[in-house]
GROMACS .gro file of C-alpha atoms in nm:
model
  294
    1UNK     CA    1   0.000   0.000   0.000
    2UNK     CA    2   0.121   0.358  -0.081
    3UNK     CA    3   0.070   0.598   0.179
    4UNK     CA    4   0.091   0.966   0.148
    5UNK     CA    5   0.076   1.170   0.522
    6UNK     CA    6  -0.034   1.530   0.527
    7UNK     CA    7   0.075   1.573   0.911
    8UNK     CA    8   0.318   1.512   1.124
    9UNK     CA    9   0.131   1.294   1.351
   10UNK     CA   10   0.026   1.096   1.119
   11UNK     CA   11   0.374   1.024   1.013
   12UNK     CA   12   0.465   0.926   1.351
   13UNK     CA   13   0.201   0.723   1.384
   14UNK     CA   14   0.269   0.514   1.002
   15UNK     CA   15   0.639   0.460   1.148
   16UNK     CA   16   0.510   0.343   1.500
   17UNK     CA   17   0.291   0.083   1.268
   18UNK     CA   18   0.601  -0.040   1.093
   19UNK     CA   19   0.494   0.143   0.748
   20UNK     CA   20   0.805   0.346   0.689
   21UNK     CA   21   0.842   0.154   0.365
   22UNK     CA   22   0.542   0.217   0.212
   23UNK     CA   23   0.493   0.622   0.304
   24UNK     CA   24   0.604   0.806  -0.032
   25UNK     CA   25   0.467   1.145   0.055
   26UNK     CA   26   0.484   1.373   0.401
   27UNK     CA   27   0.466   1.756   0.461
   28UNK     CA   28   0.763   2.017   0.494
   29UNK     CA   29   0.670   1.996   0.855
   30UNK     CA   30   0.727   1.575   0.899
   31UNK     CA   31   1.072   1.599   1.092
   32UNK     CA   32   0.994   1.272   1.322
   33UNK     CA   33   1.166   1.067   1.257
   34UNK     CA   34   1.388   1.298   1.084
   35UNK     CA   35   1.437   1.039   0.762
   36UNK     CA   36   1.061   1.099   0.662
   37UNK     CA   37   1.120   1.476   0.542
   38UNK     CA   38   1.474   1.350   0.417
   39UNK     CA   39   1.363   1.073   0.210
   40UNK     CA   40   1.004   1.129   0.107
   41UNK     CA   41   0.820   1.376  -0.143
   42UNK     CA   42   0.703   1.667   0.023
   43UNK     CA   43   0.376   1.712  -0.097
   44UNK     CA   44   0.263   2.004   0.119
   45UNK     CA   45   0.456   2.307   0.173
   46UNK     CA   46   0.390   2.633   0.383
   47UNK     CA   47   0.560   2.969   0.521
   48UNK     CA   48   0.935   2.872   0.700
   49UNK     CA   49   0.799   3.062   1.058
   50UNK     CA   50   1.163   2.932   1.242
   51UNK     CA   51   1.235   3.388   1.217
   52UNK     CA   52   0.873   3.482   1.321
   53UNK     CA   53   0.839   3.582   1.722
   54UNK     CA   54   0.506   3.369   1.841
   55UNK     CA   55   0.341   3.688   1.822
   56UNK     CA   56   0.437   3.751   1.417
   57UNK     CA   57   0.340   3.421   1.362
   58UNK     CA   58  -0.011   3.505   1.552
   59UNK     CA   59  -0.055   3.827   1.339
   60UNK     CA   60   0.043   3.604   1.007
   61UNK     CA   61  -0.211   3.327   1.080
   62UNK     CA   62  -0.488   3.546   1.192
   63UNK     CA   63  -0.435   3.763   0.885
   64UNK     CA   64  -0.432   3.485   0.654
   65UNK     CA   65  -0.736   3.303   0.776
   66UNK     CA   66  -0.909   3.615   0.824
   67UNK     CA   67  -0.876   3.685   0.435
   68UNK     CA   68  -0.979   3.319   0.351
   69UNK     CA   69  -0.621   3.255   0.258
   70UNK     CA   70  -0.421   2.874   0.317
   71UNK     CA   71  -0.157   2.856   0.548
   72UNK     CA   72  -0.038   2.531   0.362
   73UNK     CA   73  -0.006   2.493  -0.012
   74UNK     CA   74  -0.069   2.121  -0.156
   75UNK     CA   75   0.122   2.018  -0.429
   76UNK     CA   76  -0.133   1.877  -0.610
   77UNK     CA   77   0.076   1.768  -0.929
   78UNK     CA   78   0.314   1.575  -0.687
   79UNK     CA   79   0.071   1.404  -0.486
   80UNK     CA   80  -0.110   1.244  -0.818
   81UNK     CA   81   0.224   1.129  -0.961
   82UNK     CA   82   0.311   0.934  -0.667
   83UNK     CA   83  -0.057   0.740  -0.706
   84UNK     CA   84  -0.141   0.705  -0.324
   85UNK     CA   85  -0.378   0.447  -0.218
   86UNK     CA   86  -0.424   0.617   0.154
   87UNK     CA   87  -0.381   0.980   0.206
   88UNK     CA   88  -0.393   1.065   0.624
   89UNK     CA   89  -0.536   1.387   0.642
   90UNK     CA   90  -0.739   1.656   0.990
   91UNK     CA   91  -0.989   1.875   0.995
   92UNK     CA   92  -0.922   1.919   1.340
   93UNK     CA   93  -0.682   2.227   1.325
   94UNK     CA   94  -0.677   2.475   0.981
   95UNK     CA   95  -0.347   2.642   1.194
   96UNK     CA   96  -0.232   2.262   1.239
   97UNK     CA   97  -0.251   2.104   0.857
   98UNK     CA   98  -0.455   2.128   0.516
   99UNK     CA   99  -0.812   2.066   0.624
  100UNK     CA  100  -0.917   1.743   0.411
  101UNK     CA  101  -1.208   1.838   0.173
  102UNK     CA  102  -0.876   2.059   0.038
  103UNK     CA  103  -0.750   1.721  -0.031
  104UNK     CA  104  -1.050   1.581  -0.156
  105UNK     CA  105  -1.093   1.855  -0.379
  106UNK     CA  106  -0.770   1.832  -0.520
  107UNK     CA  107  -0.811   1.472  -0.592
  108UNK     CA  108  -1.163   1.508  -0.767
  109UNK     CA  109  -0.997   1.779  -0.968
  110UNK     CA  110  -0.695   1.526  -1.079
  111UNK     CA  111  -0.934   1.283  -1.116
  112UNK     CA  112  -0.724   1.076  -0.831
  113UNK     CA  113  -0.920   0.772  -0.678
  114UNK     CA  114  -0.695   0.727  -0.326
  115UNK     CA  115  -0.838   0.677   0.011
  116UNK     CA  116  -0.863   0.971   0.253
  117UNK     CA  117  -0.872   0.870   0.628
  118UNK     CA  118  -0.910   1.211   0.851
  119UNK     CA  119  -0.784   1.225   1.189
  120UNK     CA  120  -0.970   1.415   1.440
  121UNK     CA  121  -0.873   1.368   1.830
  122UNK     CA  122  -1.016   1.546   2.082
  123UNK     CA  123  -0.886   1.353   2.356
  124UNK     CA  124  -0.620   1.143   2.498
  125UNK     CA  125  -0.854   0.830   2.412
  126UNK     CA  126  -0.913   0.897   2.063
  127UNK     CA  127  -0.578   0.963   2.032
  128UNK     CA  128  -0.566   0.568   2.045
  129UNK     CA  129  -0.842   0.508   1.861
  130UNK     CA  130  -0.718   0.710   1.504
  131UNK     CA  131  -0.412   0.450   1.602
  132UNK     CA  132  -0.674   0.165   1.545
  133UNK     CA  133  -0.805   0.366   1.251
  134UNK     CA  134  -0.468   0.363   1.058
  135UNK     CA  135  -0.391   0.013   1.167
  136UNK     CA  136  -0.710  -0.112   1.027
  137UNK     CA  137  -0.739   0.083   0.664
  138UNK     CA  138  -0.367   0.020   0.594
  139UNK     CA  139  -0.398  -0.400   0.653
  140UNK     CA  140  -0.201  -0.431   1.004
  141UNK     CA  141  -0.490  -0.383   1.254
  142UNK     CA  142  -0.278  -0.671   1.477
  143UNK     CA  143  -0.023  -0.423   1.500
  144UNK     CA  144  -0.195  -0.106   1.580
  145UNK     CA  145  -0.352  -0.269   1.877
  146UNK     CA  146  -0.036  -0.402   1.979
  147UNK     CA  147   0.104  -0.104   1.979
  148UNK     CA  148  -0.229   0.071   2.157
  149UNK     CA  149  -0.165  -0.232   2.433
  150UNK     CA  150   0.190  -0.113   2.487
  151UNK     CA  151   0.077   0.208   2.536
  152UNK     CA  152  -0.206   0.154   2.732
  153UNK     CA  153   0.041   0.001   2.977
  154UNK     CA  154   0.248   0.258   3.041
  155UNK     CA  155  -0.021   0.471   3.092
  156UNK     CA  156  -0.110   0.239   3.373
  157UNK     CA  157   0.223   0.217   3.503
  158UNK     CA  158   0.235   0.600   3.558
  159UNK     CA  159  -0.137   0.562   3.727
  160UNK     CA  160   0.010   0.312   3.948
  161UNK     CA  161   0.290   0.534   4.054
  162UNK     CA  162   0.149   0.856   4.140
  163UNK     CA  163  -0.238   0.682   4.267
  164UNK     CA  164  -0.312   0.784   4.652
  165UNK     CA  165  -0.075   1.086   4.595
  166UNK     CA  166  -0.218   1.495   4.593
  167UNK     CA  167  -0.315   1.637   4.275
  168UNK     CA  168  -0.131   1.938   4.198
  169UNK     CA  169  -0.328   2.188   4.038
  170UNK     CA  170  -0.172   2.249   3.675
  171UNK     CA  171  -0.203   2.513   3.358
  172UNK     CA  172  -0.111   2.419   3.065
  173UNK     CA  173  -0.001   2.767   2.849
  174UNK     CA  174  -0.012   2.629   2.463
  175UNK     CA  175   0.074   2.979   2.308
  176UNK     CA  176   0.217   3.288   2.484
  177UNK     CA  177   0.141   3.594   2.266
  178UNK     CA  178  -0.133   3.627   2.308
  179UNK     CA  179  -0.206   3.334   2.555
  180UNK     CA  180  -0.379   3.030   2.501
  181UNK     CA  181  -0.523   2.790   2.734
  182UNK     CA  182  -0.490   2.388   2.688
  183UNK     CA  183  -0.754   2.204   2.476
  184UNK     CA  184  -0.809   1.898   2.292
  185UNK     CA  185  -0.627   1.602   2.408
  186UNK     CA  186  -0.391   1.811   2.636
  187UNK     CA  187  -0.564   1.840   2.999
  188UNK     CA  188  -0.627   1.482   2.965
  189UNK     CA  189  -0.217   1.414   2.937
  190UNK     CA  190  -0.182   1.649   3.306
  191UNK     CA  191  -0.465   1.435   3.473
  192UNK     CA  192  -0.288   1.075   3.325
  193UNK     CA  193   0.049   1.206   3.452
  194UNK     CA  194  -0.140   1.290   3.808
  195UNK     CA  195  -0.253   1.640   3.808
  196UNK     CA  196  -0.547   1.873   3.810
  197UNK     CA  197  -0.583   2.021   3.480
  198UNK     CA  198  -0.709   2.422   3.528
  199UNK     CA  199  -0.717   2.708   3.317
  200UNK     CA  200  -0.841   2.374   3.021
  201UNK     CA  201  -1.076   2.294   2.811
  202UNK     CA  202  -1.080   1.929   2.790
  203UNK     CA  203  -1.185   1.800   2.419
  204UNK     CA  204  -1.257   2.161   2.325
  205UNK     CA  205  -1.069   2.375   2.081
  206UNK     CA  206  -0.777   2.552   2.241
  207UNK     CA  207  -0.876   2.938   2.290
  208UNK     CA  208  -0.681   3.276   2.353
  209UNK     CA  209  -0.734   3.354   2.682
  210UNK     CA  210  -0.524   3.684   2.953
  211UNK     CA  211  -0.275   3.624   3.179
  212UNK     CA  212  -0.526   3.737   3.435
  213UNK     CA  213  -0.766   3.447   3.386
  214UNK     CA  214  -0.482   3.177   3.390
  215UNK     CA  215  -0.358   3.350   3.692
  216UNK     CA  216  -0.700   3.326   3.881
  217UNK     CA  217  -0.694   2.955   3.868
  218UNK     CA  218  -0.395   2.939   4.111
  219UNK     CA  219  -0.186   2.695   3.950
  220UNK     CA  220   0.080   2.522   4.154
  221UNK     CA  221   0.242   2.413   3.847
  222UNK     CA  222   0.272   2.592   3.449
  223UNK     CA  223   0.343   2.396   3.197
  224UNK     CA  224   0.474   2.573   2.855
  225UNK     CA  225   0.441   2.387   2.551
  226UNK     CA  226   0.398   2.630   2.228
  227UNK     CA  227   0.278   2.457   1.923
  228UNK     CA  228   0.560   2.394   1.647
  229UNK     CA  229   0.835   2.443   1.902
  230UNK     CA  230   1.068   2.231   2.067
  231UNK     CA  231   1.222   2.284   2.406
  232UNK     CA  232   1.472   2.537   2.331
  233UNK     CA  233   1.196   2.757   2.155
  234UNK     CA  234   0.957   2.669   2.424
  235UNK     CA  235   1.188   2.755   2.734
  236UNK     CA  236   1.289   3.118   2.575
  237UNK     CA  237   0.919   3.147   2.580
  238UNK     CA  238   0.853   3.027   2.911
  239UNK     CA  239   1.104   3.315   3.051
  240UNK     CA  240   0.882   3.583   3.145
  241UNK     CA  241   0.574   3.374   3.292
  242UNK     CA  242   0.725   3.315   3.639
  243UNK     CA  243   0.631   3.751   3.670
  244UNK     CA  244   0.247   3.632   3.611
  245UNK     CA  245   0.276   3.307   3.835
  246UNK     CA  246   0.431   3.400   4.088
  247UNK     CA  247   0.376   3.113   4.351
  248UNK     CA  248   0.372   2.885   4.116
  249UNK     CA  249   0.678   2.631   3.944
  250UNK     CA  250   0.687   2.699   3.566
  251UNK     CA  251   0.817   2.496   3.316
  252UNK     CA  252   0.905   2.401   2.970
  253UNK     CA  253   0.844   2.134   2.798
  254UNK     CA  254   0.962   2.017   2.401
  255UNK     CA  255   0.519   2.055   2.302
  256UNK     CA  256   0.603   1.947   1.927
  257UNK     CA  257   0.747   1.569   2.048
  258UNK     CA  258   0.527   1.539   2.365
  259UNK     CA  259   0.243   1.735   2.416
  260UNK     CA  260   0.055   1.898   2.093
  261UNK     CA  261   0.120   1.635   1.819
  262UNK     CA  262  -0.171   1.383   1.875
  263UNK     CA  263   0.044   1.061   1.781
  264UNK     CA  264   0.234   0.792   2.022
  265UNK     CA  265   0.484   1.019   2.190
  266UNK     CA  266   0.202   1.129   2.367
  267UNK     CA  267   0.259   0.885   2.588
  268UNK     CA  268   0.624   1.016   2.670
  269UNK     CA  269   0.487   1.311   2.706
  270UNK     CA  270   0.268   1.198   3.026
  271UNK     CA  271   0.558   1.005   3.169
  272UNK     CA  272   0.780   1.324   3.150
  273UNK     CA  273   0.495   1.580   3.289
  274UNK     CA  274   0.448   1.303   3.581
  275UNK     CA  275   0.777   1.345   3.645
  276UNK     CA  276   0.739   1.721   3.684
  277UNK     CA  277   0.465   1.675   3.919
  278UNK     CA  278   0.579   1.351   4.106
  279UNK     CA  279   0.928   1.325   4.085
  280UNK     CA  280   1.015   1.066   4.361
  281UNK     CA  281   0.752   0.876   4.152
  282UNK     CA  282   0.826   0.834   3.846
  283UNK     CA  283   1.191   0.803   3.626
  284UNK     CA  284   1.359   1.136   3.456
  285UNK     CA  285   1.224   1.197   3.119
  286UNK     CA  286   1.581   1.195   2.923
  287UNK     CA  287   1.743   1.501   2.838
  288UNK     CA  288   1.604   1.747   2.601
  289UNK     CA  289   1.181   1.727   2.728
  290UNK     CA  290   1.168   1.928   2.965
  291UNK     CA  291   1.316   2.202   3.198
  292UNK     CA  292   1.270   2.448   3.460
  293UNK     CA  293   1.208   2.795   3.464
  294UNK     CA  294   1.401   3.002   3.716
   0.00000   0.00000   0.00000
């Protein structure tokens, strides 16, 4: 089967299903692992934000999807000639990837007969399931829920390790100019790792939100994990919050492997934000996930 992924999850997630071989197309954004933007066709390209302050890149995507505008260009041409017979494609996020009937339009227009599997998480859970979902339309459902049963136990394992202990109360900060509060899948990673999500919106669209309201929440614990950046980015970021927390621990965390790419590092993400919140609990994440914020 020929397999063309039009996010970065999704790429993760045809690797973790031991499909490397047969994906021939990925985005300009596919850098995990870093072989998939190396060796495959790029088939979706967009604007190169690594200059852009998070509040540039704020102003660029709120100008462009106020004007109707794409913030990803498909390469139509390049997708037909490779002859996919499964795209992987979201309409959960237009900031995130090209939303699919862009794909499907494209593919009616090249008159294109592949497959088109969307993946739309809105929480930890069906997270797992679009797992399932790939496993089953690409022929290895055994693996898929082999690899949802490996997962699933590590997940216990951290339950097991921080269960009887206190909750602390936690904010996730997903953007910081302007800030955003956590959505989607993300409170659901602080309560697996043995917090109290606050300042969330559990499998709800992340939304902007003042450093006032986060502030009113009391979090013990913030947790900075900007979309597209790693922990470097994420950490510079991070830098000024302690002035609007200022009884609480904040931290950073690399968001792009572990927090706001719905695919199986998820998993690694929990293990390393229990081991901000309990850690006599649970192992070290290794070096490079996450750090704290003087």
């Amino acid at each position: 089967m020929r397999l063309v992924s039009l996010l970065p999850s999704a790429t993760e997630i045809v690797y973790a299903l031991g499909l490397g071989d047969d994906l021939v197309g990925v985005t300009f954004e596919c850098d995990e692992p870093p072989a998939a933007r190396q060796e495959k066709t790029v088939v979706v390209g967009g604007r190169d934000t690594r200059g852009m302050d998070p509040g540039e890149i704020d102003a660029y995507v709120k100008e462009q999807l106020t004007a109707g505008g794409d913030l990803y260009t498909l390469h139509a041409d390049a997708l037909a000639e490779l002859a996919p017979d499964l795209i992987l494609t979201q309409d959960l996020c237009r900031v995130c990837a090209l939303p699919s009937d862009h794909v499907s339009d494209a593919l009616d227009y090249l008159g294109c007969r592949a497959d088109v599997l969307s993946l739309d998480p809105y929480s930890l859970e069906e997270v797992l399931d679009t797992f399932l979902a790939v496993g089953a339309r690409a022929g290895v459902r055994p693996r898929a829920e082999a690899l949802v049963t490996s997962l699933r136990g590590r997940l216990t394992a951290v339950a097991s390790a921080v269960a009887g202990r206190a909750r602390p109360r936690v904010a996730v900060v997903e953007w910081v100019e302007p800030p955003f509060t956590a959505g989607h899948w993300v409170p659901d990673l602080v309560t697996a790792a043995g917090g109290d999500p606050v300042a969330a919106r559990p499998g709800a669209r992340s939304v902007q939100t003042t450093w006032a309201e986060l502030a009113a929440d009391d979090p013990e614990i913030v947790l900075v994990t900007p979309c597209g950046f790693h922990l470097d980015g994420a950490a510079a970021q991070a830098a000024g919050l302690p002035a609007h927390f200022p009884g609480a621990q904040v931290w950073a965390i690399d968001g792009d492997a572990l927090v706001v790419r719905p695919g199986p590092r998820l998993i690694d993400g929990v293990e390393a934000i229990a081991a901000i919140l309990h850690p006599d609990a649970v192992p070290a994440p290794p070096p490079g996930a996450i750090a704290r914020v003087a």
